[in-house]
Structures are given as C-alpha cells and as structure tokens.
Amino acid sequence: MQADLFDGSRDNIINMQLFRSHVYHMQPDRGSAETDTIRGISWTPLPENLDTAETLKQFSSERVWRAGRVLYSALLEHAPALIRDRKHHLKTYRQCSSGRELVDWLIKLSTSVQSRSQAVGVLQVLLDEGVLVHVKQELNFQDRDTQFYRFPEEEFGVEPAANEKEREEELQEALLLLIQMGPDALLTMILRKPPNQRTAEELEVIFEELLHIKAVAHLSSSVRRELAAVLVFESHAKAGTVLFSQGDKGTSWYIIWKGSVNVVTHGKGLVTTLHEGDDFGQLALVNDAPRAATIILREDCCHFLRVDKQDFIHILKDVEANTVRLEEHGKVVLVLEKSPRGGPANQGASGNSHKYTVMSGTPEKILEHLLECVRLDSGCSDLTDTCMTDFLRTHKVFMPTSLLCPALLHHYHAEPSEGSELEKAAYSLNKKQKILRLVGQWVSLYGALLKEDPIAMDFLERLTEGVQSDSRLTSMLREQLQDHRKTRISESSYQTSSPAQALNHLNWFTNLEERLGSCQPIRAQDKVLQKYFRPDHTFVSLMLPVNVSVQEAMSSLVNPGGNQVLVKMNSSGDKLQLKLDATAVHTALGLNERLFICTADQVDKLTPLKEQLGPEVGTTDSLEQMSSKDLAGQLSDYDWELFSCVHQVELVYYIFGQHKFRGATTANLQRFMRRFNEVQYWVATEMCLCSELGRRAQLLRKFIKIASILKEQKNLNSFFAVMFGLGNSAVRRLALTWERLPNKTKRIHSAYERLMDPSLNHRAYRLAFSKLSPPSIPFIPLLLKDMTFIHEGNETHLHSLVNFEKMRMVAKTVKIVENCRSQPYISTSPQKSRSDRLSAESAAVRISACSEQSLSLRSPLGIQLYVQNLRVIDNQRTLTQLSRTLEP
C-alpha cells in the first residue's frame, strides 16, 4: 500500500511505502507434501485445516488452574496469615491478600522468582485466568498494599494432602509454568493500560515486541517507537463478532495480536482469513475512504493492537517532517531520518541536538555520509553498534568489492578544492584516517575471505603503499592493527600471529586466528572429494572445487554431447534433475541425499543406495555405556567447531541467494544446518530401532537428560534438535514408552516443550535466549527464518535507492551470531592437548579402517568418533513403520 505524503520543503508528492501488509511463505525444499522446510531444515507443521486453537486454549487454562491450586495450597501451608479481612477507606474486604504481600511471599517461596516484576507476571497469569480475583474486578495486578486479591476457594477448594516431596515437586512445576507464561501476561497488562499511563520501561517492552510482528517489521525504529506510544489494546470475546462492516467510516488500523478474522465483501463472500501478525484497516485511513470489507472474528478471545486515525495520521506527518532528502541533478541520492540525539542507536550525527540516520540512498552517497560520521576519537569497539558495521556486514548486497574498493581509493586520494593549504592538508589527513578505520573494521569482519578476492587484495596493497608514504598514517595503522589483535585474543582461544609481526609489518591480516580444531572452514575455491553414483550403485570420486557447476562436473564425468543428466535423490526415492548452471550442489546436499549421473530415460528407474536408507540396527548397547554428560559434551564440542566455521556473511549469501554473489559459498552454513537434521533424526532413529520396551524407556530418559545438559551448556541448536527428534510423530506415538518415564522426567520434558512453543513468534525461546551470555549456540533455523522474513517483507531498493533500513535489520540479526561467539568456548569434555586433538583428527580420517569396538566407548575419543559419525534414518515413512512394529 502506498501513502501519498507531501515533502515539507517542496510541493511535489512522493510515494512512501510506510504501512503495508506482508505475506511470509516457508518454501518447501523439495516437492514433498509431508513436511515444510527452510532449505535443509525439516519441520512438521500442523495441517492448515486443523483448528486446534480452542483445544490448546482449554489445555493451557486447565494447567493454569492446576498451578493455581498448588500455589493456593502452598499459601495456606506456609503463610495462612496473609489471607485475612482488610480495611481500606472505611470498607472491609473479607479474606483477601494485598498485592505487595503476595509478591513478597512469592519471592521468598522460591529462588526461581528472582524479581518483583517476575512475581507480578506470575500473579497476572492467575488473574487473567480467574484463578486470582481482584476485590473490585480490576484486570491488572498491582504490587501495592492497598490492592486486594483473593483465591476463589469455593471453586477449587484445598488440594488433597500429599507427601512433602511430591508437594515440593508440584510447587516447582507450577511455578515453572507460571514463570514461563508471566512475560506474555505482563505484556498484555502493559498494552491494556491507556497509552498516556505507560512508563518508559513499558514503552521499551512494547517496542521490542513490535520487532517480531510482521505487519510492522518493515518500519523504521523511530516509527515503531511512535507506534509503541499510541497502540491501544482491544479484545473481543466471541467468534462471529463484526469488528466493522463494509462501507463504515475508517477510524482505526488494526494488528492481530491473538486469534484470526475473516475478510468478507459484498458479492464475493469470504475473501481471505487473516491470522496473528497480520494487519487490516489502514487503506481507509490513508485514502479517507469507507471500509472496503467486513471484518468478522473467526474464533473466540481475539486480541488486537489498534492505532486510531488521529495517531495514524500524526505518525505519517512526523515521518515526513523528520525526513531529509539530498538531491543531485534533480534526483534524490540520499534519504536521512532526523531524530533526537541520545536515542538507542547513535549512528552518525549532525548538529548538536539531532542525529541523522541513513534510510536509503545510492551506494556511493551512503558510503560518503558514513565516512563523514566516523569518529576518530573512539576506540575500535565503539564502532560495533554503528551504522558503519551495518554497512560492512551487508555491503556485498548493494556495493560489491568491485565498486567499494575504487570508491574508497577515490575518497582516499581526493583533495578538497577550497580552503587554505593548511586546512586542505588537515581535511585530507582526517579523511584518510577515517578510511583506514573503516578498512581495518572491514578486514576484521571478513578476515580470510578477503584473501580470496583479488580486487580486495589489490586494493589493500595499493592502500598500504599510500599509507607507508606518511609516517602519521603508518603509526595509526600499526596501532589499529594491534588493537584489533588484542580484541581478537580477548574474544578467542585461537592462536594469532606474534605482536612483533603486527607492529613491524603493515599486514592487514596479522590479527587472524589459526584454527586448531579438526573441523576447518570450507572456502569457495577449496577442492573437496565428491562422489557421483551410477544407476548400478557404482560410483566415481573426483576432487572438484566447492563451487563447481553441474555442467563443469559432468564434463569431468562423461563425454560431451551425451544424453546424461545429474540427479539428486533422497532416501525416500524423491528425485530432482539439476540444471546445468546450478553450482555448489555437492555441499548443498541434504541429509542422506546423493548425486546420480545417468541418461534421461534411466531417471525413473533410479533407486536409493543401501547407505541412504540408514541403519537396520540401533546403537542402544553403545549408548548405554556412554554417560549423558559425556555425550552432550561431545555434541557441543563438535557443534561449536562447525558453528565457528560459519562466517557471518554466509547468512547474507544464503538469504539473498548465493548465486548473486560471485565467488561466494554457504558450504559451512549448509553443513551446520545438515548437522541439525542429523541430530534430530539420530534421536528418532535410535528410539525406533530399540526393540525392548524397558531399554527404550531408559533411552528416552537419556535423551531428555542430554537435552537438559545441552540447554545448560547454552547449545540451543542441538537442544532443539534433540527435542524435535523426541517430538517426531514416530516417537510421540510410543505411548507405552512414555508412560514408563518417571513423573519428574515428564515434567522436565513438558517444561522444555513450552520453551519450544512457537506462539507469538517463538517468544518463549527469544526471552530465554536473551538472558544467555556468550559463548552460546543459537537456534539457527529460527535465525534464518527471521532473516528470510526481513528479506521477503522489505524491498532491497526503494525508488532506485538502496533500502538501508532493510540492511540495518539484516545486520542486526547477523550480529547475533557474532555476539554468540564473542567469548571463547571452553569444552566441558575431558581436556585434551593439541596432540590429542590432532590424533583424534587422524583417527577420524581413518574411521573406515577403525573398528568401533577397538576403542573404549567410555573414552573421550570413542564418544567423539561416535558423535561425529552418526548414522540415521531420515525417511519418515520408514520411522513410522518401525514405530508401529514396536507398539502397534
């Protein structure tokens, strides 16, 4: 949708895409109807036509009531004096407790409740469900002595007595549930407040939430902050309620917070259904026209975020009033947004009271503006959160090195045309110092990848020659390289070049680390062993570049002019004929996928290899000899090595399309994503291949324990993989096995499932992850989903200008990876020396000639070899058949 806005300095009209709807699609990896995927990541979504909302709400409400009963019993047992008659303003309130006393009691009751706001969130959950009731029926819980609440004892009475251990376990489980639900309840409470009564902290909470709502994901930070200040919470209880009718006057813009609505028009009936995160109603506000459709609630208890017309128009006017456009030759070349200095992100400034943030522009003008904003009086680390690093993380999208390097050289050698000789010299020196600061940050971010770029290397060589002619610049660059090296050492356990080398030579790459692990990054020009199978299952092995094209690979395999094709096939027998111009197909293979070369008429006759089908016998005997802690430790060690190999720019290549970047590779990211699938199918495979019920129950308990340890180790990627494996339909249906779990283990598993709850855009996970300190491994599939959402919901170019606000959002997501690796990883496995690691590497290479039984399964090396060479069944049909054999 386009809103016509007037430029404050001119009379002409410009079109600005401010408020518009977006549709986010998860594209399937292949033509299978069984699962949706994020390019290599398998998901098991609910069918579109299955409406489970009411069932889930009822289940959630029942759990809250059970938790409320347990909490009420604990209150009667430990602090019965809190429930008594209260007098306030000459009125008596029978058998109730004050809000402040309830908060104090919760904090003393359990160390899990760590703050008053957390306790308020717990009590707000109970208030929302009617388990706790305000004496005057107010909806928001207040931490005050003069606000009184009571439990409806007549509705659930007192919990039956149990032994002390069981009561304690039930209490901790109840608190865990309520603590996890608390943030959502607090947010709803904040939204229910009138906008003029929200505190600065509460506005920040709303702003953070808006970052994950697709209806406003494309808006600038300043616009989202304005929205946070005016949003009104609106709730409707019954399905079938008409929110507004076609032809009504437009008075508000709506965002669906919870629930769904049907869009109905005269003559056509039901046009579409809108769900959580969608928006509607803005068109009538912008055009000042009647409503174009009728909106009807599709389900009970729908919540909306509403922006009234007056606020909507005010925000539009503010956007235009704070927009500055720079023109050259009658064309806009740079669009800046003015905002008060001291905001969340000081990204370049002008003047004393305002800063100017780049919104869009030509690549050259964006670079020119950013160079002007570089501050030489700040340390290297001060650039981390600036617009400069956002530019460097994403420049390959809109300004490849073939354009960036000549532009930097032009700025470096440019001389001012006005001023005295002294002023010209000072300006020139200042500009060169800024360029050196930028280039130093660029090299630090991209590292060895620049060594593979001849244009970048030629530029660095020419820049170094220019620097060496000026002692002031030489001294600055040496100091800068030393600062970068110190930063690297503090953030990494890897070895770097000696400090003497960094000081005595102007080598841009002296601060790069030398990896010691067995897993090395895959570079675009590396040659890797690639297998190509024939229809009879014989194969040809070739050493070919990672980015080799299908056409180049086939020219090495067959004579030109033949009727040969290259086919990718998975374990289910699904086949995909590859195009001749496709590249890097070998490193992009999914789990248990192989490449086959055959004639066109042989494609339909191809069958999967035996190795693709996975193992026929499980490894329960081996797993029983390995401790859960050692297994989780080795999983995290290997994951960390794979994660460390992924360069942050690979995420940008992956989302925008690797084929758009010359010489780029996403092989390390693909390998890490494939590992996620491998771990989740490993769990499902072992469960479905364990034939004895008792041992299978113990194995299930072991996997839950492994998930618990992975979570403690902050390896959330493998934590989710293990949990997804346990959530596989073939495992979930093993009712007899799940029944044998101890109650405590069942409660732990239920708590972890709540952490995986996808509602409100995975809010439970995001809150948990935000509290983790580095080093940690994030849930990569969700990170890629966020980036895909940003990419598909925002144009890369607006009116022929680079949409730099989009680049900023992409860079912010990429930075999560950098932050996770900002501290050295310390292995929890038994410590090994460098020679031990090299020995393990050699042993891994010789795995085919090494019997697993020849190594102690309890030894670190034995567990390491097991973890790094998992064999799995990834055919869901096969897993289901095995599961039905175990428990018909």
Coordinates of N, CA, C and O in Angstrom, one line a residue, residues 611-732:
E611 N 23.1 -47.3 1.8 CA 23.6 -46.4 2.9 C 22.7 -45.3 3.1 O 22.7 -44.7 4.2
Q612 N 21.9 -44.9 2.1 CA 20.9 -43.8 2.2 C 19.8 -44.2 3.1 O 19.1 -43.4 3.7
L613 N 19.5 -45.5 3.2 CA 18.3 -46.0 3.9 C 18.5 -45.9 5.4 O 17.6 -46.0 6.2
G614 N 19.8 -45.8 5.8 CA 20.1 -45.7 7.2 C 20.3 -47.1 7.9 O 20.2 -48.1 7.2
P615 N 20.6 -47.1 9.1 CA 21.0 -48.4 9.8 C 19.8 -49.3 10.0 O 18.6 -48.8 10.0
E616 N 20.0 -50.6 10.1 CA 19.0 -51.5 10.4 C 19.0 -51.9 11.9 O 18.0 -52.4 12.4
V617 N 20.1 -51.7 12.5 CA 20.2 -52.0 14.0 C 20.7 -50.7 14.7 O 21.5 -50.0 14.2
G618 N 20.0 -50.5 15.8 CA 20.4 -49.3 16.6 C 21.7 -49.5 17.4 O 22.3 -50.5 17.4
T619 N 22.1 -48.4 18.1 CA 23.3 -48.4 18.9 C 23.0 -48.3 20.4 O 23.8 -47.7 21.1
T620 N 21.9 -48.9 20.8 CA 21.5 -48.8 22.2 C 22.6 -49.4 23.1 O 22.9 -48.8 24.2
D621 N 23.2 -50.5 22.7 CA 24.3 -51.1 23.5 C 25.4 -50.0 23.8 O 25.9 -49.9 24.9
S622 N 25.8 -49.3 22.7 CA 26.8 -48.3 22.9 C 26.4 -47.2 23.7 O 27.1 -46.7 24.6
L623 N 25.2 -46.7 23.4 CA 24.7 -45.5 24.2 C 24.6 -45.8 25.7 O 24.8 -44.9 26.5
E624 N 24.2 -47.0 26.0 CA 24.1 -47.3 27.4 C 25.4 -47.3 28.2 O 25.5 -47.1 29.4
Q625 N 26.5 -47.4 27.4 CA 27.9 -47.3 28.1 C 28.4 -45.9 28.2 O 29.4 -45.7 28.8
M626 N 27.7 -45.0 27.5 CA 28.2 -43.6 27.5 C 27.3 -42.8 28.4 O 26.1 -42.9 28.4
S627 N 27.9 -41.9 29.2 CA 27.2 -41.1 30.1 C 26.5 -40.0 29.3 O 27.0 -39.5 28.3
S628 N 25.4 -39.5 29.8 CA 24.6 -38.4 29.1 C 25.5 -37.1 29.1 O 25.5 -36.4 28.1
K629 N 26.2 -36.9 30.2 CA 27.1 -35.7 30.2 C 28.2 -35.7 29.2 O 28.4 -34.7 28.5
D630 N 28.8 -36.9 29.0 CA 29.9 -37.0 28.0 C 29.3 -36.9 26.6 O 29.9 -36.2 25.7
L631 N 28.2 -37.5 26.4 CA 27.6 -37.4 25.0 C 27.2 -35.9 24.7 O 27.5 -35.4 23.6
A632 N 26.6 -35.2 25.7 CA 26.2 -33.8 25.4 C 27.4 -33.0 25.3 O 27.4 -32.1 24.4
G633 N 28.5 -33.3 26.0 CA 29.7 -32.5 25.9 C 30.3 -32.6 24.5 O 30.8 -31.7 23.9
Q634 N 30.4 -33.9 24.0 CA 31.0 -34.1 22.7 C 30.1 -33.5 21.6 O 30.6 -33.0 20.6
L635 N 28.8 -33.6 21.8 CA 27.9 -32.9 20.8 C 28.1 -31.4 20.8 O 28.2 -30.8 19.7
S636 N 28.3 -30.8 21.9 CA 28.5 -29.3 22.0 C 29.9 -29.0 21.4 O 30.1 -28.0 20.7
D637 N 30.9 -29.8 21.7 CA 32.3 -29.6 21.2 C 32.2 -29.6 19.6 O 32.8 -28.7 19.0
Y638 N 31.6 -30.6 19.1 CA 31.5 -30.7 17.6 C 30.7 -29.6 17.0 O 31.0 -29.0 16.0
D639 N 29.6 -29.3 17.7 CA 28.7 -28.2 17.2 C 29.4 -26.9 17.2 O 29.3 -26.1 16.3
W640 N 30.2 -26.7 18.2 CA 31.0 -25.4 18.3 C 32.0 -25.3 17.2 O 32.2 -24.2 16.6
E641 N 32.6 -26.4 16.9 CA 33.6 -26.3 15.8 C 32.9 -26.0 14.4 O 33.4 -25.2 13.7
L642 N 31.8 -26.7 14.2 CA 31.0 -26.4 13.0 C 30.5 -25.0 13.0 O 30.5 -24.3 12.0
F643 N 30.0 -24.5 14.1 CA 29.4 -23.2 14.2 C 30.5 -22.1 14.0 O 30.3 -21.1 13.4
S644 N 31.7 -22.4 14.5 CA 32.8 -21.4 14.4 C 33.3 -21.3 12.9 O 33.9 -20.3 12.6
C645 N 33.0 -22.3 12.2 CA 33.4 -22.3 10.7 C 32.5 -21.4 9.9 O 32.8 -21.1 8.8
V646 N 31.3 -21.2 10.4 CA 30.3 -20.4 9.6 C 30.7 -18.9 9.7 O 30.6 -18.3 10.8
H647 N 31.0 -18.3 8.6 CA 31.3 -16.9 8.6 C 29.9 -16.2 8.5 O 29.0 -16.6 7.9
Q648 N 29.8 -15.1 9.3 CA 28.6 -14.4 9.4 C 28.0 -13.9 8.0 O 26.8 -13.9 7.9
V649 N 28.9 -13.6 7.1 CA 28.4 -13.2 5.8 C 27.7 -14.3 5.0 O 26.9 -14.1 4.1
E650 N 27.9 -15.6 5.4 CA 27.2 -16.7 4.8 C 25.7 -16.6 5.0 O 25.0 -17.0 4.1
L651 N 25.3 -16.1 6.1 CA 23.9 -15.9 6.3 C 23.3 -14.9 5.3 O 22.2 -15.1 4.8
V652 N 24.0 -13.9 5.0 CA 23.6 -12.9 4.0 C 23.5 -13.6 2.6 O 22.5 -13.4 1.9
Y653 N 24.6 -14.3 2.3 CA 24.6 -15.0 1.0 C 23.4 -16.0 0.9 O 22.7 -16.0 -0.2
Y654 N 23.1 -16.7 2.0 CA 22.1 -17.7 1.9 C 20.7 -17.1 1.7 O 19.9 -17.6 0.9
I655 N 20.4 -16.0 2.4 CA 19.1 -15.4 2.4 C 18.9 -14.7 1.0 O 17.8 -14.8 0.4
F656 N 19.9 -14.0 0.6 CA 19.7 -13.2 -0.7 C 19.9 -14.1 -1.9 O 19.6 -13.7 -3.0
G657 N 20.5 -15.3 -1.7 CA 20.8 -16.2 -2.8 C 22.3 -16.2 -3.2 O 22.8 -15.2 -3.7
Q658 N 22.9 -17.3 -2.9 CA 24.4 -17.4 -3.1 C 24.7 -17.1 -4.6 O 25.8 -16.5 -4.8
H659 N 23.9 -17.4 -5.5 CA 24.2 -17.2 -7.0 C 24.4 -15.8 -7.3 O 24.9 -15.4 -8.4
K660 N 23.9 -14.9 -6.4 CA 24.0 -13.4 -6.7 C 25.4 -12.9 -6.3 O 25.7 -11.7 -6.6
F661 N 26.2 -13.7 -5.7 CA 27.5 -13.2 -5.2 C 28.6 -14.0 -5.8 O 28.7 -15.2 -5.5
R662 N 29.4 -13.4 -6.6 CA 30.5 -14.1 -7.3 C 31.5 -14.6 -6.3 O 32.0 -13.9 -5.4
G663 N 31.9 -15.9 -6.4 CA 32.9 -16.5 -5.6 C 32.4 -16.7 -4.1 O 33.3 -17.0 -3.3
A664 N 31.1 -16.7 -3.9 CA 30.6 -16.9 -2.5 C 30.3 -18.3 -2.3 O 30.0 -19.1 -3.2
T665 N 30.3 -18.7 -1.0 CA 29.9 -20.1 -0.6 C 29.1 -20.0 0.7 O 29.4 -19.2 1.5
T666 N 28.2 -20.9 0.8 CA 27.4 -21.1 2.0 C 27.7 -22.5 2.5 O 26.8 -23.0 3.3
A667 N 28.8 -23.1 2.1 CA 29.0 -24.5 2.5 C 29.1 -24.8 4.0 O 28.6 -25.8 4.5
N668 N 29.7 -23.8 4.7 CA 29.8 -24.1 6.2 C 28.4 -23.9 6.9 O 28.1 -24.7 7.8
L669 N 27.6 -23.0 6.4 CA 26.3 -22.9 7.0 C 25.4 -24.1 6.6 O 24.7 -24.6 7.4
Q670 N 25.5 -24.6 5.4 CA 24.8 -25.8 4.9 C 25.2 -27.0 5.8 O 24.4 -27.8 6.2
R671 N 26.5 -27.1 6.0 CA 27.0 -28.2 6.8 C 26.4 -28.1 8.3 O 26.0 -29.2 8.8
F672 N 26.4 -26.9 8.8 CA 25.8 -26.8 10.2 C 24.3 -27.1 10.2 O 23.8 -27.7 11.2
M673 N 23.6 -26.6 9.2 CA 22.2 -26.9 9.2 C 21.9 -28.4 9.0 O 21.0 -29.0 9.6
R674 N 22.8 -29.1 8.2 CA 22.6 -30.5 8.0 C 22.9 -31.3 9.3 O 22.2 -32.3 9.6
R675 N 23.8 -30.7 10.1 CA 24.0 -31.3 11.4 C 22.8 -31.3 12.3 O 22.5 -32.2 13.0
F676 N 22.0 -30.2 12.2 CA 20.8 -30.1 13.0 C 19.9 -31.2 12.6 O 19.3 -31.9 13.5
N677 N 19.7 -31.4 11.3 CA 18.8 -32.5 10.9 C 19.3 -33.9 11.3 O 18.6 -34.8 11.7
E678 N 20.7 -34.0 11.3 CA 21.3 -35.3 11.6 C 21.0 -35.6 13.1 O 20.7 -36.8 13.4
V679 N 21.1 -34.7 14.0 CA 20.9 -34.9 15.4 C 19.4 -35.3 15.7 O 19.1 -36.2 16.4
Q680 N 18.5 -34.5 15.0 CA 17.1 -34.8 15.3 C 16.7 -36.2 14.8 O 15.9 -36.9 15.5
Y681 N 17.2 -36.6 13.6 CA 16.9 -37.9 13.1 C 17.6 -39.0 13.8 O 17.2 -40.2 13.8
W682 N 18.8 -38.7 14.4 CA 19.5 -39.7 15.2 C 18.7 -40.1 16.4 O 18.5 -41.3 16.7
V683 N 18.1 -39.1 17.1 CA 17.2 -39.4 18.2 C 16.0 -40.3 17.8 O 15.8 -41.3 18.5
A684 N 15.4 -39.9 16.7 CA 14.2 -40.7 16.3 C 14.6 -42.1 15.8 O 13.9 -43.1 16.1
T685 N 15.8 -42.2 15.2 CA 16.3 -43.5 14.7 C 16.5 -44.4 15.8 O 16.1 -45.6 15.8
E686 N 17.3 -43.9 16.8 CA 17.6 -44.8 17.9 C 16.4 -45.2 18.7 O 16.3 -46.4 19.2
M687 N 15.5 -44.3 18.9 CA 14.2 -44.7 19.6 C 13.4 -45.8 18.8 O 12.9 -46.7 19.4
C688 N 13.4 -45.7 17.5 CA 12.6 -46.6 16.7 C 13.3 -47.9 16.4 O 12.7 -48.9 16.0
L689 N 14.6 -48.0 16.7 CA 15.3 -49.2 16.5 C 15.6 -50.0 17.8 O 16.3 -51.0 17.8
C690 N 15.1 -49.4 18.9 CA 15.3 -50.1 20.2 C 14.0 -51.0 20.5 O 12.9 -50.5 20.7
S691 N 14.2 -52.3 20.4 CA 13.0 -53.2 20.4 C 12.5 -53.5 21.8 O 11.3 -53.8 21.9
E692 N 13.3 -53.4 22.8 CA 12.9 -53.8 24.2 C 12.3 -52.6 24.9 O 12.9 -51.5 24.9
L693 N 11.1 -52.7 25.4 CA 10.3 -51.6 26.0 C 11.1 -51.0 27.1 O 11.2 -49.7 27.2
G694 N 11.6 -51.8 28.0 CA 12.3 -51.2 29.2 C 13.6 -50.4 28.8 O 13.8 -49.3 29.3
R695 N 14.4 -51.0 27.9 CA 15.6 -50.3 27.4 C 15.2 -49.0 26.6 O 15.9 -48.0 26.7
R696 N 14.1 -49.1 25.9 CA 13.6 -47.9 25.1 C 13.2 -46.8 26.0 O 13.5 -45.6 25.8
A697 N 12.5 -47.1 27.2 CA 12.2 -46.1 28.1 C 13.4 -45.5 28.8 O 13.4 -44.2 29.0
Q698 N 14.4 -46.3 29.0 CA 15.7 -45.7 29.6 C 16.4 -44.8 28.6 O 16.9 -43.8 28.9
L699 N 16.3 -45.3 27.3 CA 16.9 -44.5 26.2 C 16.2 -43.1 26.1 O 16.8 -42.1 25.9
L700 N 14.9 -43.1 26.2 CA 14.1 -41.9 26.1 C 14.5 -41.0 27.3 O 14.7 -39.8 27.1
R701 N 14.6 -41.6 28.4 CA 15.0 -40.8 29.6 C 16.4 -40.2 29.4 O 16.7 -39.0 29.7
K702 N 17.3 -40.9 28.7 CA 18.6 -40.5 28.5 C 18.6 -39.3 27.5 O 19.4 -38.3 27.7
F703 N 17.8 -39.4 26.5 CA 17.8 -38.3 25.5 C 17.2 -37.0 26.2 O 17.7 -35.9 25.8
I704 N 16.3 -37.1 27.1 CA 15.8 -35.9 27.8 C 16.9 -35.4 28.7 O 17.0 -34.1 28.8
K705 N 17.6 -36.2 29.3 CA 18.8 -35.8 30.1 C 19.8 -35.1 29.2 O 20.4 -34.0 29.6
I706 N 20.1 -35.6 28.0 CA 21.0 -35.0 27.1 C 20.5 -33.6 26.7 O 21.3 -32.6 26.7
A707 N 19.2 -33.5 26.5 CA 18.6 -32.2 26.1 C 18.8 -31.2 27.3 O 19.1 -30.0 27.1
S708 N 18.6 -31.7 28.5 CA 18.8 -30.8 29.7 C 20.2 -30.3 29.8 O 20.4 -29.1 30.0
I709 N 21.2 -31.2 29.5 CA 22.6 -30.7 29.6 C 23.0 -29.8 28.5 O 23.7 -28.8 28.7
L710 N 22.5 -30.1 27.3 CA 22.7 -29.2 26.2 C 22.2 -27.8 26.5 O 22.8 -26.8 26.1
K711 N 21.0 -27.7 27.1 CA 20.5 -26.4 27.5 C 21.4 -25.7 28.5 O 21.6 -24.5 28.4
E712 N 21.9 -26.4 29.5 CA 22.8 -25.9 30.4 C 24.1 -25.4 29.8 O 24.6 -24.4 30.2
Q713 N 24.5 -26.1 28.8 CA 25.7 -25.7 28.0 C 25.5 -24.6 27.0 O 26.4 -24.1 26.3
K714 N 24.2 -24.1 27.0 CA 23.8 -23.0 26.1 C 24.0 -23.4 24.6 O 24.2 -22.5 23.8
N715 N 23.8 -24.7 24.3 CA 23.8 -25.2 22.9 C 22.4 -25.4 22.6 O 21.8 -26.5 22.6
L716 N 21.7 -24.3 22.2 CA 20.3 -24.3 22.0 C 20.0 -25.0 20.6 O 18.8 -25.4 20.4
N717 N 20.9 -25.0 19.7 CA 20.7 -25.6 18.4 C 20.5 -27.1 18.5 O 19.5 -27.6 18.0
S718 N 21.4 -27.7 19.2 CA 21.3 -29.2 19.4 C 20.2 -29.5 20.4 O 19.6 -30.6 20.4
F719 N 19.9 -28.6 21.4 CA 18.8 -28.8 22.3 C 17.5 -28.9 21.5 O 16.7 -29.8 21.8
F720 N 17.3 -28.0 20.6 CA 16.1 -28.1 19.8 C 16.1 -29.3 18.9 O 15.1 -29.9 18.6
A721 N 17.3 -29.7 18.4 CA 17.3 -30.9 17.5 C 16.9 -32.1 18.3 O 16.2 -32.9 17.8
V722 N 17.4 -32.3 19.5 CA 17.0 -33.4 20.3 C 15.5 -33.4 20.6 O 14.8 -34.4 20.5
M723 N 15.0 -32.2 21.0 CA 13.6 -32.1 21.3 C 12.8 -32.3 20.1 O 11.7 -32.9 20.2
F724 N 13.2 -31.9 18.9 CA 12.4 -32.1 17.7 C 12.4 -33.6 17.4 O 11.5 -34.2 16.9
G725 N 13.6 -34.3 17.7 CA 13.6 -35.8 17.5 C 12.6 -36.5 18.4 O 12.0 -37.4 18.0
L726 N 12.6 -36.0 19.6 CA 11.6 -36.6 20.6 C 10.2 -36.3 20.2 O 9.2 -37.0 20.5
G727 N 10.0 -35.2 19.5 CA 8.7 -34.8 19.1 C 8.3 -35.3 17.7 O 7.1 -35.1 17.2
N728 N 9.2 -36.1 17.1 CA 8.8 -36.8 15.8 C 7.6 -37.7 16.0 O 7.5 -38.4 17.1
S729 N 6.7 -37.7 15.1 CA 5.4 -38.4 15.3 C 5.7 -39.9 15.5 O 4.9 -40.5 16.2
A730 N 6.8 -40.4 15.0 CA 7.1 -41.9 15.2 C 7.5 -42.1 16.6 O 7.3 -43.2 17.1
V731 N 8.0 -41.1 17.3 CA 8.4 -41.3 18.7 C 7.3 -40.9 19.6 O 7.0 -41.6 20.6
R732 N 6.5 -39.9 19.3 CA 5.4 -39.4 20.1 C 4.4 -40.5 20.3 O 3.7 -40.5 21.4

